[in-house]
Amino acid sequence: MTEAELLLLVHQLMPADGTIDKGTLGEAAAAPGAYALILHLAVPVRFSRTGMASASLSGWYVYAGSARGSGGIRARLQRHFRPGKTVHWHVDELTNAADRLLALAYPQGAECDIVDRLLRSSLFQPALRRFGSSDCKRCPAHLLKPVPDMLGTRYGSAAEPPELFR
């Protein structure tokens, strides 16, 4: 799966105004809300925490997060995009190791709604049970991965992203 295919798929399931990358962080909403962080791990990351299964994570993932504090979505995404940060949340370990990072913002949105919509599509599955959702009673995980065999049969291949993503 390519970056363009995954981005197009997430956008089709959860429409957003545009894509945020390191160069457009300043344009992200300073309002509270939620976001879908799309990340790629070229090198496997060994992840292990008490109360979770251990796993070696590599490839493409979608992490659903919330930003309710000061600075809203923009501040939270600035943290995610900052390399070498101190690991505070589960996802920090992955964003520190990611070779590609993009985001879709949902002002006034909720992370569990993102997870719900992606899982209900049957095109995504939890990547690691309870990852990012240890305090959530609704979601099995806030880190999802695409289900490879479902993507080709339902959506085909997107060679070029639409203008919205350039």
mmCIF file with all atom_site columns, C-alpha atoms in Angstrom:
data_model
loop_
_atom_site.group_PDB
_atom_site.id
_atom_site.type_symbol
_atom_site.label_atom_id
_atom_site.label_alt_id
_atom_site.label_comp_id
_atom_site.label_asym_id
_atom_site.label_entity_id
_atom_site.label_seq_id
_atom_site.pdbx_PDB_ins_code
_atom_site.Cartn_x
_atom_site.Cartn_y
_atom_site.Cartn_z
_atom_site.occupancy
_atom_site.B_iso_or_equiv
_atom_site.pdbx_formal_charge
_atom_site.auth_seq_id
_atom_site.auth_comp_id
_atom_site.auth_asym_id
_atom_site.auth_atom_id
_atom_site.pdbx_PDB_model_num
ATOM 1   C CA . MET A 1 1   ? 0.000   0.000  0.000  1.00 0.00 ? 1   MET A CA 1
ATOM 2   C CA . THR A 1 2   ? 1.279   3.436  -0.849 1.00 0.00 ? 2   THR A CA 1
ATOM 3   C CA . GLU A 1 3   ? 0.997   6.639  1.143  1.00 0.00 ? 3   GLU A CA 1
ATOM 4   C CA . ALA A 1 4   ? -1.417  8.068  -1.434 1.00 0.00 ? 4   ALA A CA 1
ATOM 5   C CA . GLU A 1 5   ? -3.669  4.994  -1.261 1.00 0.00 ? 5   GLU A CA 1
ATOM 6   C CA . LEU A 1 6   ? -3.858  5.029  2.520  1.00 0.00 ? 6   LEU A CA 1
ATOM 7   C CA . LEU A 1 7   ? -4.446  8.774  2.672  1.00 0.00 ? 7   LEU A CA 1
ATOM 8   C CA . LEU A 1 8   ? -7.196  8.568  0.059  1.00 0.00 ? 8   LEU A CA 1
ATOM 9   C CA . LEU A 1 9   ? -8.829  5.662  1.868  1.00 0.00 ? 9   LEU A CA 1
ATOM 10  C CA . VAL A 1 10  ? -8.869  7.381  5.281  1.00 0.00 ? 10  VAL A CA 1
ATOM 11  C CA . HIS A 1 11  ? -10.133 10.589 3.687  1.00 0.00 ? 11  HIS A CA 1
ATOM 12  C CA . GLN A 1 12  ? -12.956 8.708  1.922  1.00 0.00 ? 12  GLN A CA 1
ATOM 13  C CA . LEU A 1 13  ? -14.035 7.163  5.220  1.00 0.00 ? 13  LEU A CA 1
ATOM 14  C CA . MET A 1 14  ? -13.452 10.280 7.367  1.00 0.00 ? 14  MET A CA 1
ATOM 15  C CA . PRO A 1 15  ? -13.451 13.407 5.159  1.00 0.00 ? 15  PRO A CA 1
ATOM 16  C CA . ALA A 1 16  ? -11.199 16.255 6.278  1.00 0.00 ? 16  ALA A CA 1
ATOM 17  C CA . ASP A 1 17  ? -10.395 19.650 4.781  1.00 0.00 ? 17  ASP A CA 1
ATOM 18  C CA . GLY A 1 18  ? -6.867  18.680 3.817  1.00 0.00 ? 18  GLY A CA 1
ATOM 19  C CA . THR A 1 19  ? -3.676  16.946 4.775  1.00 0.00 ? 19  THR A CA 1
ATOM 20  C CA . ILE A 1 20  ? -1.266  18.296 7.358  1.00 0.00 ? 20  ILE A CA 1
ATOM 21  C CA . ASP A 1 21  ? 2.429   17.578 7.098  1.00 0.00 ? 21  ASP A CA 1
ATOM 22  C CA . LYS A 1 22  ? 5.521   19.114 8.670  1.00 0.00 ? 22  LYS A CA 1
ATOM 23  C CA . GLY A 1 23  ? 5.376   22.040 6.259  1.00 0.00 ? 23  GLY A CA 1
ATOM 24  C CA . THR A 1 24  ? 1.722   22.877 6.918  1.00 0.00 ? 24  THR A CA 1
ATOM 25  C CA . LEU A 1 25  ? 1.560   22.400 10.707 1.00 0.00 ? 25  LEU A CA 1
ATOM 26  C CA . GLY A 1 26  ? 0.987   26.121 11.195 1.00 0.00 ? 26  GLY A CA 1
ATOM 27  C CA . GLU A 1 27  ? -2.271  25.835 9.235  1.00 0.00 ? 27  GLU A CA 1
ATOM 28  C CA . ALA A 1 28  ? -3.727  23.192 11.576 1.00 0.00 ? 28  ALA A CA 1
ATOM 29  C CA . ALA A 1 29  ? -6.679  24.255 13.712 1.00 0.00 ? 29  ALA A CA 1
ATOM 30  C CA . ALA A 1 30  ? -5.819  25.619 17.148 1.00 0.00 ? 30  ALA A CA 1
ATOM 31  C CA . ALA A 1 31  ? -9.296  24.472 18.207 1.00 0.00 ? 31  ALA A CA 1
ATOM 32  C CA . PRO A 1 32  ? -10.012 21.364 20.265 1.00 0.00 ? 32  PRO A CA 1
ATOM 33  C CA . GLY A 1 33  ? -10.901 18.207 18.391 1.00 0.00 ? 33  GLY A CA 1
ATOM 34  C CA . ALA A 1 34  ? -9.472  14.987 17.069 1.00 0.00 ? 34  ALA A CA 1
ATOM 35  C CA . TYR A 1 35  ? -7.034  13.904 14.402 1.00 0.00 ? 35  TYR A CA 1
ATOM 36  C CA . ALA A 1 36  ? -5.994  10.882 12.378 1.00 0.00 ? 36  ALA A CA 1
ATOM 37  C CA . LEU A 1 37  ? -2.226  10.551 12.344 1.00 0.00 ? 37  LEU A CA 1
ATOM 38  C CA . ILE A 1 38  ? -0.975  8.504  9.400  1.00 0.00 ? 38  ILE A CA 1
ATOM 39  C CA . LEU A 1 39  ? 2.504   7.136  9.992  1.00 0.00 ? 39  LEU A CA 1
ATOM 40  C CA . HIS A 1 40  ? 4.947   4.818  8.318  1.00 0.00 ? 40  HIS A CA 1
ATOM 41  C CA . LEU A 1 41  ? 7.578   2.750  10.078 1.00 0.00 ? 41  LEU A CA 1
ATOM 42  C CA . ALA A 1 42  ? 10.241  1.635  7.589  1.00 0.00 ? 42  ALA A CA 1
ATOM 43  C CA . VAL A 1 43  ? 12.252  -0.033 10.356 1.00 0.00 ? 43  VAL A CA 1
ATOM 44  C CA . PRO A 1 44  ? 10.389  -2.343 12.772 1.00 0.00 ? 44  PRO A CA 1
ATOM 45  C CA . VAL A 1 45  ? 9.755   -0.908 16.237 1.00 0.00 ? 45  VAL A CA 1
ATOM 46  C CA . ARG A 1 46  ? 9.541   -3.386 19.100 1.00 0.00 ? 46  ARG A CA 1
ATOM 47  C CA . PHE A 1 47  ? 6.694   -2.252 21.339 1.00 0.00 ? 47  PHE A CA 1
ATOM 48  C CA . SER A 1 48  ? 6.028   -3.738 24.764 1.00 0.00 ? 48  SER A CA 1
ATOM 49  C CA . ARG A 1 49  ? 4.025   -2.376 27.699 1.00 0.00 ? 49  ARG A CA 1
ATOM 50  C CA . THR A 1 50  ? 2.489   -3.913 30.791 1.00 0.00 ? 50  THR A CA 1
ATOM 51  C CA . GLY A 1 51  ? -1.115  -4.899 30.115 1.00 0.00 ? 51  GLY A CA 1
ATOM 52  C CA . MET A 1 52  ? -0.571  -5.104 26.337 1.00 0.00 ? 52  MET A CA 1
ATOM 53  C CA . ALA A 1 53  ? 0.739   -7.718 23.994 1.00 0.00 ? 53  ALA A CA 1
ATOM 54  C CA . SER A 1 54  ? 4.236   -7.122 22.677 1.00 0.00 ? 54  SER A CA 1
ATOM 55  C CA . ALA A 1 55  ? 4.661   -6.584 18.955 1.00 0.00 ? 55  ALA A CA 1
ATOM 56  C CA . SER A 1 56  ? 7.102   -5.619 16.271 1.00 0.00 ? 56  SER A CA 1
ATOM 57  C CA . LEU A 1 57  ? 5.411   -2.816 14.339 1.00 0.00 ? 57  LEU A CA 1
ATOM 58  C CA . SER A 1 58  ? 6.326   -1.804 10.790 1.00 0.00 ? 58  SER A CA 1
ATOM 59  C CA . GLY A 1 59  ? 4.495   -0.474 7.752  1.00 0.00 ? 59  GLY A CA 1
ATOM 60  C CA . TRP A 1 60  ? 1.545   1.938  7.619  1.00 0.00 ? 60  TRP A CA 1
ATOM 61  C CA . TYR A 1 61  ? -0.678  2.803  10.587 1.00 0.00 ? 61  TYR A CA 1
ATOM 62  C CA . VAL A 1 62  ? -3.441  5.222  11.494 1.00 0.00 ? 62  VAL A CA 1
ATOM 63  C CA . TYR A 1 63  ? -3.518  6.572  15.030 1.00 0.00 ? 63  TYR A CA 1
ATOM 64  C CA . ALA A 1 64  ? -6.632  8.403  16.241 1.00 0.00 ? 64  ALA A CA 1
ATOM 65  C CA . GLY A 1 65  ? -5.951  10.996 18.902 1.00 0.00 ? 65  GLY A CA 1
ATOM 66  C CA . SER A 1 66  ? -7.635  13.862 20.669 1.00 0.00 ? 66  SER A CA 1
ATOM 67  C CA . ALA A 1 67  ? -6.480  17.392 21.364 1.00 0.00 ? 67  ALA A CA 1
ATOM 68  C CA . ARG A 1 68  ? -8.551  19.104 24.035 1.00 0.00 ? 68  ARG A CA 1
ATOM 69  C CA . GLY A 1 69  ? -5.845  21.138 25.765 1.00 0.00 ? 69  GLY A CA 1
ATOM 70  C CA . SER A 1 70  ? -4.265  24.510 25.156 1.00 0.00 ? 70  SER A CA 1
ATOM 71  C CA . GLY A 1 71  ? -3.427  25.061 21.495 1.00 0.00 ? 71  GLY A CA 1
ATOM 72  C CA . GLY A 1 72  ? -5.824  22.340 20.342 1.00 0.00 ? 72  GLY A CA 1
ATOM 73  C CA . ILE A 1 73  ? -5.072  20.161 17.348 1.00 0.00 ? 73  ILE A CA 1
ATOM 74  C CA . ARG A 1 74  ? -2.160  22.318 16.155 1.00 0.00 ? 74  ARG A CA 1
ATOM 75  C CA . ALA A 1 75  ? -0.272  22.006 19.453 1.00 0.00 ? 75  ALA A CA 1
ATOM 76  C CA . ARG A 1 76  ? -0.793  18.252 19.651 1.00 0.00 ? 76  ARG A CA 1
ATOM 77  C CA . LEU A 1 77  ? 0.315   17.695 16.059 1.00 0.00 ? 77  LEU A CA 1
ATOM 78  C CA . GLN A 1 78  ? 3.375   19.900 16.590 1.00 0.00 ? 78  GLN A CA 1
ATOM 79  C CA . ARG A 1 79  ? 4.363   17.552 19.392 1.00 0.00 ? 79  ARG A CA 1
ATOM 80  C CA . HIS A 1 80  ? 3.811   14.464 17.242 1.00 0.00 ? 80  HIS A CA 1
ATOM 81  C CA . PHE A 1 81  ? 5.891   15.913 14.408 1.00 0.00 ? 81  PHE A CA 1
ATOM 82  C CA . ARG A 1 82  ? 8.784   16.938 16.709 1.00 0.00 ? 82  ARG A CA 1
ATOM 83  C CA . PRO A 1 83  ? 11.617  14.381 16.405 1.00 0.00 ? 83  PRO A CA 1
ATOM 84  C CA . GLY A 1 84  ? 13.360  12.986 19.461 1.00 0.00 ? 84  GLY A CA 1
ATOM 85  C CA . LYS A 1 85  ? 10.687  13.995 21.967 1.00 0.00 ? 85  LYS A CA 1
ATOM 86  C CA . THR A 1 86  ? 10.500  12.378 25.396 1.00 0.00 ? 86  THR A CA 1
ATOM 87  C CA . VAL A 1 87  ? 8.134   9.418  25.281 1.00 0.00 ? 87  VAL A CA 1
ATOM 88  C CA . HIS A 1 88  ? 5.006   10.392 27.211 1.00 0.00 ? 88  HIS A CA 1
ATOM 89  C CA . TRP A 1 89  ? 2.234   8.612  25.269 1.00 0.00 ? 89  TRP A CA 1
ATOM 90  C CA . HIS A 1 90  ? 2.381   5.238  23.522 1.00 0.00 ? 90  HIS A CA 1
ATOM 91  C CA . VAL A 1 91  ? 2.328   6.903  20.118 1.00 0.00 ? 91  VAL A CA 1
ATOM 92  C CA . ASP A 1 92  ? 5.433   8.998  20.909 1.00 0.00 ? 92  ASP A CA 1
ATOM 93  C CA . GLU A 1 93  ? 7.593   5.925  20.493 1.00 0.00 ? 93  GLU A CA 1
ATOM 94  C CA . LEU A 1 94  ? 6.180   5.399  17.002 1.00 0.00 ? 94  LEU A CA 1
ATOM 95  C CA . THR A 1 95  ? 6.270   9.036  15.882 1.00 0.00 ? 95  THR A CA 1
ATOM 96  C CA . ASN A 1 96  ? 9.911   9.260  16.990 1.00 0.00 ? 96  ASN A CA 1
ATOM 97  C CA . ALA A 1 97  ? 10.695  6.305  14.703 1.00 0.00 ? 97  ALA A CA 1
ATOM 98  C CA . ALA A 1 98  ? 8.391   7.156  11.772 1.00 0.00 ? 98  ALA A CA 1
ATOM 99  C CA . ASP A 1 99  ? 9.955   7.987  8.427  1.00 0.00 ? 99  ASP A CA 1
ATOM 100 C CA . ARG A 1 100 ? 6.673   9.514  7.177  1.00 0.00 ? 100 ARG A CA 1
ATOM 101 C CA . LEU A 1 101 ? 4.023   11.385 9.147  1.00 0.00 ? 101 LEU A CA 1
ATOM 102 C CA . LEU A 1 102 ? 0.803   13.032 7.940  1.00 0.00 ? 102 LEU A CA 1
ATOM 103 C CA . ALA A 1 103 ? -2.403  14.046 9.688  1.00 0.00 ? 103 ALA A CA 1
ATOM 104 C CA . LEU A 1 104 ? -6.047  14.793 9.024  1.00 0.00 ? 104 LEU A CA 1
ATOM 105 C CA . ALA A 1 105 ? -7.705  17.170 11.510 1.00 0.00 ? 105 ALA A CA 1
ATOM 106 C CA . TYR A 1 106 ? -11.281 17.092 12.777 1.00 0.00 ? 106 TYR A CA 1
ATOM 107 C CA . PRO A 1 107 ? -12.078 20.221 14.817 1.00 0.00 ? 107 PRO A CA 1
ATOM 108 C CA . GLN A 1 108 ? -14.747 19.395 17.420 1.00 0.00 ? 108 GLN A CA 1
ATOM 109 C CA . GLY A 1 109 ? -14.326 15.700 16.455 1.00 0.00 ? 109 GLY A CA 1
ATOM 110 C CA . ALA A 1 110 ? -13.778 12.710 18.725 1.00 0.00 ? 110 ALA A CA 1
ATOM 111 C CA . GLU A 1 111 ? -11.018 10.111 18.388 1.00 0.00 ? 111 GLU A CA 1
ATOM 112 C CA . CYS A 1 112 ? -13.392 7.232  19.138 1.00 0.00 ? 112 CYS A CA 1
ATOM 113 C CA . ASP A 1 113 ? -15.612 8.297  16.228 1.00 0.00 ? 113 ASP A CA 1
ATOM 114 C CA . ILE A 1 114 ? -12.596 8.071  13.898 1.00 0.00 ? 114 ILE A CA 1
ATOM 115 C CA . VAL A 1 115 ? -11.736 4.603  15.198 1.00 0.00 ? 115 VAL A CA 1
ATOM 116 C CA . ASP A 1 116 ? -15.356 3.480  14.957 1.00 0.00 ? 116 ASP A CA 1
ATOM 117 C CA . ARG A 1 117 ? -15.765 4.637  11.361 1.00 0.00 ? 117 ARG A CA 1
ATOM 118 C CA . LEU A 1 118 ? -12.484 3.054  10.212 1.00 0.00 ? 118 LEU A CA 1
ATOM 119 C CA . LEU A 1 119 ? -13.200 -0.261 11.953 1.00 0.00 ? 119 LEU A CA 1
ATOM 120 C CA . ARG A 1 120 ? -16.799 -0.418 10.664 1.00 0.00 ? 120 ARG A CA 1
ATOM 121 C CA . SER A 1 121 ? -15.443 -0.149 7.111  1.00 0.00 ? 121 SER A CA 1
ATOM 122 C CA . SER A 1 122 ? -13.794 -3.576 7.586  1.00 0.00 ? 122 SER A CA 1
ATOM 123 C CA . LEU A 1 123 ? -10.739 -2.077 5.879  1.00 0.00 ? 123 LEU A CA 1
ATOM 124 C CA . PHE A 1 124 ? -8.892  -1.492 9.151  1.00 0.00 ? 124 PHE A CA 1
ATOM 125 C CA . GLN A 1 125 ? -8.191  -3.568 12.237 1.00 0.00 ? 125 GLN A CA 1
ATOM 126 C CA . PRO A 1 126 ? -6.605  -2.875 15.622 1.00 0.00 ? 126 PRO A CA 1
ATOM 127 C CA . ALA A 1 127 ? -2.821  -2.959 15.248 1.00 0.00 ? 127 ALA A CA 1
ATOM 128 C CA . LEU A 1 128 ? -2.115  -3.677 18.902 1.00 0.00 ? 128 LEU A CA 1
ATOM 129 C CA . ARG A 1 129 ? -4.902  -4.171 21.404 1.00 0.00 ? 129 ARG A CA 1
ATOM 130 C CA . ARG A 1 130 ? -5.299  -1.232 23.872 1.00 0.00 ? 130 ARG A CA 1
ATOM 131 C CA . PHE A 1 131 ? -2.583  0.839  22.159 1.00 0.00 ? 131 PHE A CA 1
ATOM 132 C CA . GLY A 1 132 ? -3.464  4.473  22.836 1.00 0.00 ? 132 GLY A CA 1
ATOM 133 C CA . SER A 1 133 ? -6.786  3.462  24.355 1.00 0.00 ? 133 SER A CA 1
ATOM 134 C CA . SER A 1 134 ? -5.837  2.108  27.761 1.00 0.00 ? 134 SER A CA 1
ATOM 135 C CA . ASP A 1 135 ? -8.273  4.582  29.349 1.00 0.00 ? 135 ASP A CA 1
ATOM 136 C CA . CYS A 1 136 ? -10.990 4.115  26.696 1.00 0.00 ? 136 CYS A CA 1
ATOM 137 C CA . LYS A 1 137 ? -13.906 1.787  27.332 1.00 0.00 ? 137 LYS A CA 1
ATOM 138 C CA . ARG A 1 138 ? -15.264 2.066  23.776 1.00 0.00 ? 138 ARG A CA 1
ATOM 139 C CA . CYS A 1 139 ? -12.331 1.227  21.482 1.00 0.00 ? 139 CYS A CA 1
ATOM 140 C CA . PRO A 1 140 ? -10.150 -1.891 21.271 1.00 0.00 ? 140 PRO A CA 1
ATOM 141 C CA . ALA A 1 141 ? -7.220  0.342  20.209 1.00 0.00 ? 141 ALA A CA 1
ATOM 142 C CA . HIS A 1 142 ? -6.561  3.787  18.815 1.00 0.00 ? 142 HIS A CA 1
ATOM 143 C CA . LEU A 1 143 ? -3.786  2.445  16.569 1.00 0.00 ? 143 LEU A CA 1
ATOM 144 C CA . LEU A 1 144 ? -5.139  0.757  13.455 1.00 0.00 ? 144 LEU A CA 1
ATOM 145 C CA . LYS A 1 145 ? -3.607  -0.895 10.447 1.00 0.00 ? 145 LYS A CA 1
ATOM 146 C CA . PRO A 1 146 ? -5.082  -1.499 7.015  1.00 0.00 ? 146 PRO A CA 1
ATOM 147 C CA . VAL A 1 147 ? -6.384  -4.968 6.207  1.00 0.00 ? 147 VAL A CA 1
ATOM 148 C CA . PRO A 1 148 ? -4.382  -5.676 3.027  1.00 0.00 ? 148 PRO A CA 1
ATOM 149 C CA . ASP A 1 149 ? -6.648  -8.243 1.343  1.00 0.00 ? 149 ASP A CA 1
ATOM 150 C CA . MET A 1 150 ? -9.740  -6.027 1.743  1.00 0.00 ? 150 MET A CA 1
ATOM 151 C CA . LEU A 1 151 ? -8.186  -2.891 0.252  1.00 0.00 ? 151 LEU A CA 1
ATOM 152 C CA . GLY A 1 152 ? -7.562  -4.154 -3.256 1.00 0.00 ? 152 GLY A CA 1
ATOM 153 C CA . THR A 1 153 ? -10.967 -5.776 -3.643 1.00 0.00 ? 153 THR A CA 1
ATOM 154 C CA . ARG A 1 154 ? -13.002 -2.818 -2.413 1.00 0.00 ? 154 ARG A CA 1
ATOM 155 C CA . TYR A 1 155 ? -11.080 0.266  -3.484 1.00 0.00 ? 155 TYR A CA 1
ATOM 156 C CA . GLY A 1 156 ? -8.495  -0.782 -6.019 1.00 0.00 ? 156 GLY A CA 1
ATOM 157 C CA . SER A 1 157 ? -5.352  1.275  -6.418 1.00 0.00 ? 157 SER A CA 1
ATOM 158 C CA . ALA A 1 158 ? -5.034  5.044  -6.279 1.00 0.00 ? 158 ALA A CA 1
ATOM 159 C CA . ALA A 1 159 ? -1.995  5.948  -8.366 1.00 0.00 ? 159 ALA A CA 1
ATOM 160 C CA . GLU A 1 160 ? -2.257  9.685  -7.720 1.00 0.00 ? 160 GLU A CA 1
ATOM 161 C CA . PRO A 1 161 ? -3.878  11.436 -4.799 1.00 0.00 ? 161 PRO A CA 1
ATOM 162 C CA . PRO A 1 162 ? -6.547  13.974 -5.659 1.00 0.00 ? 162 PRO A CA 1
ATOM 163 C CA . GLU A 1 163 ? -5.633  17.679 -5.682 1.00 0.00 ? 163 GLU A CA 1
ATOM 164 C CA . LEU A 1 164 ? -6.832  18.004 -2.063 1.00 0.00 ? 164 LEU A CA 1
ATOM 165 C CA . PHE A 1 165 ? -3.803  15.996 -0.880 1.00 0.00 ? 165 PHE A CA 1
ATOM 166 C CA . ARG A 1 166 ? -1.039  17.779 -2.811 1.00 0.00 ? 166 ARG A CA 1
#
